[in-house]
PDB file of C-alpha atoms in Angstrom:
ATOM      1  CA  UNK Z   1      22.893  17.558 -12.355  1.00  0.00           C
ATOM      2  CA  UNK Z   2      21.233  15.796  -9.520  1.00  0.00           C
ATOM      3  CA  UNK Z   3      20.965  18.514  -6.512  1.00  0.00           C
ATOM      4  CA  UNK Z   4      18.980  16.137  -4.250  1.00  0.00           C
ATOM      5  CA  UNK Z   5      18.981  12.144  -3.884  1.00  0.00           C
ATOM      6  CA  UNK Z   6      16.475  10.406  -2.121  1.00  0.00           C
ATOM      7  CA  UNK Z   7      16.503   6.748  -0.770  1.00  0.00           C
ATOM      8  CA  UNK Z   8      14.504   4.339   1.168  1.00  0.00           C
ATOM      9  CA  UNK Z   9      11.251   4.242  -0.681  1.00  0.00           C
ATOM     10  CA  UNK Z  10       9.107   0.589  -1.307  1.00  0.00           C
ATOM     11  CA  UNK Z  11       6.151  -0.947   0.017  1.00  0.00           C
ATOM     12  CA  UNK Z  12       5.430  -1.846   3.571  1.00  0.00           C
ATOM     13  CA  UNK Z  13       2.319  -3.502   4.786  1.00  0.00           C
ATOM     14  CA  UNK Z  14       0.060  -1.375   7.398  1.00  0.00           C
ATOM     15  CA  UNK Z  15       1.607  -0.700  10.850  1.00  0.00           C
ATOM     16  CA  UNK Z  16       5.332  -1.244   9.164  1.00  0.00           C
ATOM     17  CA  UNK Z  17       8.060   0.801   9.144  1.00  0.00           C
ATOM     18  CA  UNK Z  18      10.430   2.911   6.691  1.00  0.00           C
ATOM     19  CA  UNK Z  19      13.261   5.431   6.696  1.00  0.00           C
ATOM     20  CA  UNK Z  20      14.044   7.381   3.991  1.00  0.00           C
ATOM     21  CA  UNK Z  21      16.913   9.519   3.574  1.00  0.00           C
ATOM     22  CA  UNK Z  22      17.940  12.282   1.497  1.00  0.00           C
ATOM     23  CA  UNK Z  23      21.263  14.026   0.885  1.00  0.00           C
ATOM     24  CA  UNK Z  24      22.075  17.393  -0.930  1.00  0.00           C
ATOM     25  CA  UNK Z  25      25.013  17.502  -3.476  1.00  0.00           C
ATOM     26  CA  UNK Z  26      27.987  18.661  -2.034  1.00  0.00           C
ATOM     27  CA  UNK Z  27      28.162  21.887  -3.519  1.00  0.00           C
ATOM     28  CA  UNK Z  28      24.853  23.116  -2.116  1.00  0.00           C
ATOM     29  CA  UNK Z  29      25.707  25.190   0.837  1.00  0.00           C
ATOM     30  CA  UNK Z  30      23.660  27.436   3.004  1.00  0.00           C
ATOM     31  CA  UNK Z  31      20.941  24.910   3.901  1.00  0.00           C
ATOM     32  CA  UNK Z  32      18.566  26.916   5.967  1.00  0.00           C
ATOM     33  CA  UNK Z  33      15.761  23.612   6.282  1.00  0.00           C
ATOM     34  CA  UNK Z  34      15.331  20.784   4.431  1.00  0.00           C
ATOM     35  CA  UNK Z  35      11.955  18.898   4.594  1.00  0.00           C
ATOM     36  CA  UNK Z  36       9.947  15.946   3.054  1.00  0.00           C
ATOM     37  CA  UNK Z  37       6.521  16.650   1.359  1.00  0.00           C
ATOM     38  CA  UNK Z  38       4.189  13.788  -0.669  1.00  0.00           C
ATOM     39  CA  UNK Z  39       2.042  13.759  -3.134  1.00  0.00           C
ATOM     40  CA  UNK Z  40      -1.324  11.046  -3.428  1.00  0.00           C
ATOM     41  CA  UNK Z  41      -2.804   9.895  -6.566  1.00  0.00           C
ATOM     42  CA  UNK Z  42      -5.352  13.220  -7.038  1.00  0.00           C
ATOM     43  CA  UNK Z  43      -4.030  15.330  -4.227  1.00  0.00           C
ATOM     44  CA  UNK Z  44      -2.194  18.171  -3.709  1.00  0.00           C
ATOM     45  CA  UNK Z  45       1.816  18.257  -2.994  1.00  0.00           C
ATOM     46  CA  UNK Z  46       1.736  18.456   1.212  1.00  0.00           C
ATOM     47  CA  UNK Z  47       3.804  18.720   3.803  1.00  0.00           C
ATOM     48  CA  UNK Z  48       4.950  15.975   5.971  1.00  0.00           C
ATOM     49  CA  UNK Z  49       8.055  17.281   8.102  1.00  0.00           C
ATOM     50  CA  UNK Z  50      10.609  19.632   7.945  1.00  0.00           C
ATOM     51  CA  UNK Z  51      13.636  20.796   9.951  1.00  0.00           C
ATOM     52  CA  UNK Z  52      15.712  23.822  10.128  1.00  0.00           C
ATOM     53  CA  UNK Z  53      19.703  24.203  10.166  1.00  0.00           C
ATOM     54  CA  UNK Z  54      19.282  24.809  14.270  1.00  0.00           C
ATOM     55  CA  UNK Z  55      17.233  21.601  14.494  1.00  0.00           C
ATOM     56  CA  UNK Z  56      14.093  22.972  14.869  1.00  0.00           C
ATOM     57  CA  UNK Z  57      10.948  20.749  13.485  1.00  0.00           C
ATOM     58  CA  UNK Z  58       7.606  20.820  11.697  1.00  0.00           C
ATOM     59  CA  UNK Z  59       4.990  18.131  11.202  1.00  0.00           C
ATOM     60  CA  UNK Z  60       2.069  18.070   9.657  1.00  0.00           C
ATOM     61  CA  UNK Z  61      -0.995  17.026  12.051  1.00  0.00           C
ATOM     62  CA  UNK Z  62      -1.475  13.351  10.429  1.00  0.00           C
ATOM     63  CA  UNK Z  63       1.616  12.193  10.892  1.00  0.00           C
ATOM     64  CA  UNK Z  64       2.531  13.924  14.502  1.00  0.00           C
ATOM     65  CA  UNK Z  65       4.039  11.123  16.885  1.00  0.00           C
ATOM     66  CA  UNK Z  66       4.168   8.485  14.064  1.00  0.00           C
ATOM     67  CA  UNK Z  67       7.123  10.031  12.176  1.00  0.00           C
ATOM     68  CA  UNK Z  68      10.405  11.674  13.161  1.00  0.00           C
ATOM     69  CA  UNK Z  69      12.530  14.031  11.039  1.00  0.00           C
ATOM     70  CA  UNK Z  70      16.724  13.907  11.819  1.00  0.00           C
ATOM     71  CA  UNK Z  71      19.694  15.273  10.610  1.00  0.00           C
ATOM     72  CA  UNK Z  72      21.613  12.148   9.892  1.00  0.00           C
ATOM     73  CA  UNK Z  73      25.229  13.789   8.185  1.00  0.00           C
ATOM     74  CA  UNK Z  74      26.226  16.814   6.839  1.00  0.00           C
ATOM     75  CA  UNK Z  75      23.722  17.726   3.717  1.00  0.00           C
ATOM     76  CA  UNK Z  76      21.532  14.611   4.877  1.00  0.00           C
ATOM     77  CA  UNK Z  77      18.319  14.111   6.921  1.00  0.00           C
ATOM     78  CA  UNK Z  78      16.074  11.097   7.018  1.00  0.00           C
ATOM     79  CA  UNK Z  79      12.892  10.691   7.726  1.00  0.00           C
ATOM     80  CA  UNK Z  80      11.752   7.797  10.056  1.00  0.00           C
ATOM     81  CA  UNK Z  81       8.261   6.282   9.524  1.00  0.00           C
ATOM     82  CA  UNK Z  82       6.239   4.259  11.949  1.00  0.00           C
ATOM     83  CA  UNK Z  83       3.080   2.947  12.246  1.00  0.00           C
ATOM     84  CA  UNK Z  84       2.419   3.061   8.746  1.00  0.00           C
ATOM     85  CA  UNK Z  85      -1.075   3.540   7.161  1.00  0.00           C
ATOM     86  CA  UNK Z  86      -2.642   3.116   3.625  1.00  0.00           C
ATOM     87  CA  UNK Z  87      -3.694   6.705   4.197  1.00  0.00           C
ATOM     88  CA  UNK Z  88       0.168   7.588   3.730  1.00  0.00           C
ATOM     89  CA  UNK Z  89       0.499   5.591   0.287  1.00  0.00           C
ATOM     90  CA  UNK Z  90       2.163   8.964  -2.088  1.00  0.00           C
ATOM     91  CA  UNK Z  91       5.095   9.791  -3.626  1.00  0.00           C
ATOM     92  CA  UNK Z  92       7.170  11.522  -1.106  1.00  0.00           C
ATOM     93  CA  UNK Z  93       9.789  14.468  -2.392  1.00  0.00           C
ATOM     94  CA  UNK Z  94      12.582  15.839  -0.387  1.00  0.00           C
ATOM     95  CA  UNK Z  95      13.236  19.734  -0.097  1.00  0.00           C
ATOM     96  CA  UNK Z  96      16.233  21.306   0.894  1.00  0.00           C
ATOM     97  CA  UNK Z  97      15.452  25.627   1.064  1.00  0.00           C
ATOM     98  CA  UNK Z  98      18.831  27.785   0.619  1.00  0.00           C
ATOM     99  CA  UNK Z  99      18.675  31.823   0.409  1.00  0.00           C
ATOM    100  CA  UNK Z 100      16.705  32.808  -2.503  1.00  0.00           C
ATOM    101  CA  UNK Z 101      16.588  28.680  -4.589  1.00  0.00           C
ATOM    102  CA  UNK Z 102      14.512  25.803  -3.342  1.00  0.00           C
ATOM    103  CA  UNK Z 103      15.426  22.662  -4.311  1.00  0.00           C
ATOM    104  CA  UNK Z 104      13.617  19.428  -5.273  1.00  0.00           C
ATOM    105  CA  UNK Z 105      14.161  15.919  -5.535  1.00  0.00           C
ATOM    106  CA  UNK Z 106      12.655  13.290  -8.017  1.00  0.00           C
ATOM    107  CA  UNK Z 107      10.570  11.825  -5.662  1.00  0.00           C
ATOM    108  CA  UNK Z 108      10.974   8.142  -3.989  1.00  0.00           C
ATOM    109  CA  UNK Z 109       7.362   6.170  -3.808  1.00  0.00           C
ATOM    110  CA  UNK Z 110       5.773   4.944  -0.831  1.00  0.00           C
ATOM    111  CA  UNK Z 111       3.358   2.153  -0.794  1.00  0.00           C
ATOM    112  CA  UNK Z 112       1.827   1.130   2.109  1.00  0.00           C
ATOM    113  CA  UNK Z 113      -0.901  -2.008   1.645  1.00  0.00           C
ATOM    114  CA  UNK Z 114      -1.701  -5.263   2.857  1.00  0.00           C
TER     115      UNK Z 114
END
């Protein structure tokens, strides 16, 4: 059963724009943050953004003032992505932290190239 679908992923040339989204399944309640993390070719899984139930945000340094993380609906943030650089070419996963489970999604790829 899918928990978490992500959308929005593709290929963008340097300086573009995306916005990905991701919503929880219905019967996931309790969402205390959800966040979006990526993964390069030979790197470690990382954090991009997150943001809590009250709103609050996180962003990793790299991507401060390029990206924004939103609630968009109920169960379902997005992600908005500016200023795009090859540097942020990964496969980007969604998170969505409830008391005591984490959950994942399958991952949406992000390709950013001229």
């Amino acid at each position: 059963q899918v928990q978490l679908v992500e959308s929005g992923g593709g290929w963008v040339q340097p300086g573009g724009s995306l916005r990905l989204y991701c919503q929880a399944a219905a019967h996931i309640f309790g969402i205390r943050s959800m966040g979006w993390y990526r993964q390069a070719p030979g790197k470690q899984r990382e954090l991009v953004a997150s943001i809590t139930s009250g709103g609050s945000t996180n962003y990793t340094d790299s991507v401060k003032g390029r990206f924004t993380i939103a609630n968009f609906a109920k169960n379902t943030v997005y992600l908005q992505m500016n200023s795009l650089k090859s540097e942020d070419t990964a496969v980007y996963y969604c998170r969505a932290d409830v008391v005591a489970k984490v959950y994942w999604g399958q991952g949406t790829h992000v390709t950013v190239s001229s």
